[in-house]
PDB file of C-alpha atoms in Angstrom:
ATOM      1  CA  UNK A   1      41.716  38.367   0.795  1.00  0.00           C
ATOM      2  CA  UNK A   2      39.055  40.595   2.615  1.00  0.00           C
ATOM      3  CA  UNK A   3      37.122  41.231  -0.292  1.00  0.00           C
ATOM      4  CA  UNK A   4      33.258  41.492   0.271  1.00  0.00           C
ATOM      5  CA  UNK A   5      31.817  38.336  -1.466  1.00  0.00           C
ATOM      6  CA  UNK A   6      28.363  39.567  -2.993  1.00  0.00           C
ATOM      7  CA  UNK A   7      27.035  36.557  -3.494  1.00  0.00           C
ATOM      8  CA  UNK A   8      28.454  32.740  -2.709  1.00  0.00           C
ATOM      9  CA  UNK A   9      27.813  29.322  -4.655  1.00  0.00           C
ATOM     10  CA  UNK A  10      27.398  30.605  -8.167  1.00  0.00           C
ATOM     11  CA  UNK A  11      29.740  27.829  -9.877  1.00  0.00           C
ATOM     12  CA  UNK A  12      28.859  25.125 -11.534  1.00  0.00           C
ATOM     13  CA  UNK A  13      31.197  22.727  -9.888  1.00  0.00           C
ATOM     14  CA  UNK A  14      32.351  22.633  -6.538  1.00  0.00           C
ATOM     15  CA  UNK A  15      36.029  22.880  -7.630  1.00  0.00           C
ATOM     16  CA  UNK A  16      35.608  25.902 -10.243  1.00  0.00           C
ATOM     17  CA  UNK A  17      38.347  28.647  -9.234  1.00  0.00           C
ATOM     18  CA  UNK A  18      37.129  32.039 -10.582  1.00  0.00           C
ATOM     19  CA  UNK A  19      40.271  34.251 -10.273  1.00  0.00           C
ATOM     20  CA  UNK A  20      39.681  38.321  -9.637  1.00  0.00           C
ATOM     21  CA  UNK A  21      42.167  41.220  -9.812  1.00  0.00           C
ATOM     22  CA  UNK A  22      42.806  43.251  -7.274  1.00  0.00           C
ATOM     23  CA  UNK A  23      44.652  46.667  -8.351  1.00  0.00           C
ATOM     24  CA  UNK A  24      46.086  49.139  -5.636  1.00  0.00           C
ATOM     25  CA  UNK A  25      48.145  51.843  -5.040  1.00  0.00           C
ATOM     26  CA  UNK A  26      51.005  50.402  -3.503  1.00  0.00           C
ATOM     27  CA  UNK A  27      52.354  47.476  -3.885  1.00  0.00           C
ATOM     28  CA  UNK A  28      52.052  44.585  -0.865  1.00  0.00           C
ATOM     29  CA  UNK A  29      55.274  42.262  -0.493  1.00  0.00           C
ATOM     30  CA  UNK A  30      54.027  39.407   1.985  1.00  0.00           C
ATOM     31  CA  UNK A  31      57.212  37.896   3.858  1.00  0.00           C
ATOM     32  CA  UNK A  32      57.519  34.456   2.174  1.00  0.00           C
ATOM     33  CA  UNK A  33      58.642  33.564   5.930  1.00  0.00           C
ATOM     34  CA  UNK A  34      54.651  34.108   7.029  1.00  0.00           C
ATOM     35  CA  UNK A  35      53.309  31.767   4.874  1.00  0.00           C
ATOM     36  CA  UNK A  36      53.266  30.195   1.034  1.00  0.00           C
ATOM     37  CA  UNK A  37      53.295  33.011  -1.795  1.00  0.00           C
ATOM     38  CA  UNK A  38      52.640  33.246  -5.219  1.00  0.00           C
ATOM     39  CA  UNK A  39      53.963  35.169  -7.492  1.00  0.00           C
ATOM     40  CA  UNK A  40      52.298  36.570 -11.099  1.00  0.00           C
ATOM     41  CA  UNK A  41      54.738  37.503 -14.045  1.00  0.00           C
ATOM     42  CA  UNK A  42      54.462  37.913 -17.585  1.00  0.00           C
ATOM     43  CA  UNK A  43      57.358  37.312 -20.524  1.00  0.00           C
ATOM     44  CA  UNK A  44      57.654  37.428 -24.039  1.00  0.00           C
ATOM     45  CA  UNK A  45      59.497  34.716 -25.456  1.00  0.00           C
ATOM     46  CA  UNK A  46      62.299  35.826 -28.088  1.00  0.00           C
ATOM     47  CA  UNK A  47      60.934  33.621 -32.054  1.00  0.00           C
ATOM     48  CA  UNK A  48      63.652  30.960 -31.758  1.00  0.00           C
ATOM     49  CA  UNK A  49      63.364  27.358 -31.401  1.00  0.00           C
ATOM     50  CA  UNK A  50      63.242  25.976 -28.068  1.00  0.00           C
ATOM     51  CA  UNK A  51      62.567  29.245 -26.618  1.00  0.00           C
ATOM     52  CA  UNK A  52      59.799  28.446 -24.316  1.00  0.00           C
ATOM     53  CA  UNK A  53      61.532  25.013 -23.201  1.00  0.00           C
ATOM     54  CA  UNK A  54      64.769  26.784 -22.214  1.00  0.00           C
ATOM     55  CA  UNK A  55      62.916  29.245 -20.517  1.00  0.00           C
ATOM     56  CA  UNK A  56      61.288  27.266 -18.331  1.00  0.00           C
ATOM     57  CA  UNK A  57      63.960  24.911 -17.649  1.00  0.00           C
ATOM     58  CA  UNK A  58      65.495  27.427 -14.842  1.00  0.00           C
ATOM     59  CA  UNK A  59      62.150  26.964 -12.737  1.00  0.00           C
ATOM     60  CA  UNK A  60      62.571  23.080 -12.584  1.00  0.00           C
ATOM     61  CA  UNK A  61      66.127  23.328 -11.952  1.00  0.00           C
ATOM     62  CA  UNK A  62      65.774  25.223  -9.068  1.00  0.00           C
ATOM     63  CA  UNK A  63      62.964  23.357  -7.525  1.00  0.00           C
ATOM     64  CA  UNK A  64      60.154  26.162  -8.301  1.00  0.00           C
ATOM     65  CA  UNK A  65      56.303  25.250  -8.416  1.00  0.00           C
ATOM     66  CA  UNK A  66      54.747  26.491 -11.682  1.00  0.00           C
ATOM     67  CA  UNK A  67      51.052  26.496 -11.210  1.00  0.00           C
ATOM     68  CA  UNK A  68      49.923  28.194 -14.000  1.00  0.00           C
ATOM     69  CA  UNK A  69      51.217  29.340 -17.580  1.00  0.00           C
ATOM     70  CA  UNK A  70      48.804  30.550 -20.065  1.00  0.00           C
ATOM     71  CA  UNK A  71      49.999  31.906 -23.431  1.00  0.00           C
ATOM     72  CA  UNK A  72      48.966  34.969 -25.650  1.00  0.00           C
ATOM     73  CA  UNK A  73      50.025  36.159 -29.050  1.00  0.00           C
ATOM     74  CA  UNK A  74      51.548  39.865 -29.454  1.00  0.00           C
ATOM     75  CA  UNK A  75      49.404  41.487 -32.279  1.00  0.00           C
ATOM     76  CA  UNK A  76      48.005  39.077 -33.706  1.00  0.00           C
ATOM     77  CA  UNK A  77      51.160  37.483 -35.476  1.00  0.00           C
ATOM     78  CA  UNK A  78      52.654  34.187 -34.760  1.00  0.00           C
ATOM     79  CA  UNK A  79      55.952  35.722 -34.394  1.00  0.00           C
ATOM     80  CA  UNK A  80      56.043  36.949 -30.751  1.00  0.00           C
ATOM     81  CA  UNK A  81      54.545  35.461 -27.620  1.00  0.00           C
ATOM     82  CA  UNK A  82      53.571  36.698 -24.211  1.00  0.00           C
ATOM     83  CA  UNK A  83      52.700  33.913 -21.398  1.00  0.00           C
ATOM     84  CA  UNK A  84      51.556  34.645 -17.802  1.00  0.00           C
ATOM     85  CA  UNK A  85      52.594  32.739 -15.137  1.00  0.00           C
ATOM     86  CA  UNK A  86      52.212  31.864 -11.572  1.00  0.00           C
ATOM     87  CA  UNK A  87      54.905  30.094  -9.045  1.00  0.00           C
ATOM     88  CA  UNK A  88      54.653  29.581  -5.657  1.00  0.00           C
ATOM     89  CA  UNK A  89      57.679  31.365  -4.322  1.00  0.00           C
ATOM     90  CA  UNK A  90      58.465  35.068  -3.335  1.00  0.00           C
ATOM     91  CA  UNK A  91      61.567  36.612  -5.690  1.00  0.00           C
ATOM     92  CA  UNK A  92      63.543  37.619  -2.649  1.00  0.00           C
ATOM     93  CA  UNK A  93      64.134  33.704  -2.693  1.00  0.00           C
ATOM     94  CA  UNK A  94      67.334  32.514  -3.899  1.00  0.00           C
ATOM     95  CA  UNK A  95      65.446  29.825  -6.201  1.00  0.00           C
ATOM     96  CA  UNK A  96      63.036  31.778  -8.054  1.00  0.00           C
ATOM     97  CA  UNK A  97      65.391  35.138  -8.034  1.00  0.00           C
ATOM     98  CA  UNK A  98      67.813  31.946 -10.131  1.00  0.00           C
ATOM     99  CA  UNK A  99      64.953  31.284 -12.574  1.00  0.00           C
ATOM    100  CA  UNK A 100      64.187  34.372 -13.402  1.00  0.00           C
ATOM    101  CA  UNK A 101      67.536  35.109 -13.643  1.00  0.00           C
ATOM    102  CA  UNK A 102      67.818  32.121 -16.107  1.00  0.00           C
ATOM    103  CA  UNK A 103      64.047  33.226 -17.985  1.00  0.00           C
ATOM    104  CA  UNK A 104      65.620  36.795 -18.841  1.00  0.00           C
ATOM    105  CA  UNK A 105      68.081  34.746 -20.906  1.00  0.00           C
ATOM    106  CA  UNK A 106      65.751  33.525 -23.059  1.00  0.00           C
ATOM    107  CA  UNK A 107      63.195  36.273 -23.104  1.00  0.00           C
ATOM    108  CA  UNK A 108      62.833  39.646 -24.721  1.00  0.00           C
ATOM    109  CA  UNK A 109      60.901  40.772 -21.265  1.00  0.00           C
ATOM    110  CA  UNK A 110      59.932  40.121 -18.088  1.00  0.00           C
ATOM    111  CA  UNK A 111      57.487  42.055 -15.848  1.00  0.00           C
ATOM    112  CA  UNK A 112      56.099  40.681 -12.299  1.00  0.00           C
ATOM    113  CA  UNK A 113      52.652  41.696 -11.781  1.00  0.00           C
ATOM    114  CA  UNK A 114      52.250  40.943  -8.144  1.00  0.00           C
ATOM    115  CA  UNK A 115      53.668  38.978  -5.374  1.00  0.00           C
ATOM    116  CA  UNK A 116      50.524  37.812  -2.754  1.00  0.00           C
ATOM    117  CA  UNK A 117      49.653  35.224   0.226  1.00  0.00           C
ATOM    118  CA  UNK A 118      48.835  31.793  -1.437  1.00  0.00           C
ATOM    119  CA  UNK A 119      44.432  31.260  -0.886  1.00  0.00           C
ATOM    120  CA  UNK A 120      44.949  28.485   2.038  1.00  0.00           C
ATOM    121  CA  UNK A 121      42.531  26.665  -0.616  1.00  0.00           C
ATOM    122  CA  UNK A 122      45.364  26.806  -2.493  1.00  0.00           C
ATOM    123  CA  UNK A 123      47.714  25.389   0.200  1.00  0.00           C
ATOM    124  CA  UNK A 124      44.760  22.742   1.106  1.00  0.00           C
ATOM    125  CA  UNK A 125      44.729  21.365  -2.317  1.00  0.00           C
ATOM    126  CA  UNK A 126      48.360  20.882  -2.672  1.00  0.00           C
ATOM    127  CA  UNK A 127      48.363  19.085   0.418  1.00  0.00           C
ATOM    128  CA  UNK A 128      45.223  16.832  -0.547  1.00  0.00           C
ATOM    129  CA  UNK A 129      46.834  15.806  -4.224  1.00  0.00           C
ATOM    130  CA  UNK A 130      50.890  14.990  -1.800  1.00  0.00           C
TER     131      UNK A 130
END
């Protein structure tokens, strides 16, 4: 990403990921037709059942690659969650602009935090685990 690496091999196994981010000014929008992207949202989930499961139905429907989800709880109460998530597609595709289209029924928000070039580690390991 053109960052200057400080210092290399600090990890404790060879596969540790150690994720950094990167805030600027403007916002980059890498042409999904360049390369694999990923892109980083957040959503609350509205407090009924199912909510999470419908939510995410819409990404396997339209053939989108979630690659991360990791939930938090909205102060401190078990009544509202937030999740982040990663999927490897750009929005200006017609299958993730559909499941996000589908997520926004079942959520109270939805904010992308950044669309970016996929690591090629990233790309390598996908290919490795095909």
């Amino acid at each position: 990403y053109g960052l200057e690496v400080i210092e290399a091999g600090v990890e404790d196994e060879t596969h540790n990921t150690t994720r950094f981010v990167i805030l600027a000014g403007a916002a980059i929008d890498p042409d999904p037709l360049d390369g694999p992207v990923v892109t980083s949202f957040v959503f609350h989930v509205r407090n009924v059942p199912a909510a999470l499961y419908k939510a995410l139905g819409g990404f396997a429907t339209n053939g989108v690659n979630m690659t991360k989800l990791e939930s938090y709880m909205v102060g401190g109460t078990f009544t509202a969650t937030q999740f982040f998530a990663e999927v490897e597609a750009h929005p200006s595709e017609l299958r993730l602009h559909l499941a996000l289209e589908e997520l926004s029924f079942f959520t109270s928000e939805v904010k992308i935090m950044g669309v970016y070039p996929a690591h090629p580690f990233r790309v390598e390991s996908a290919a490795r685990s095909a």
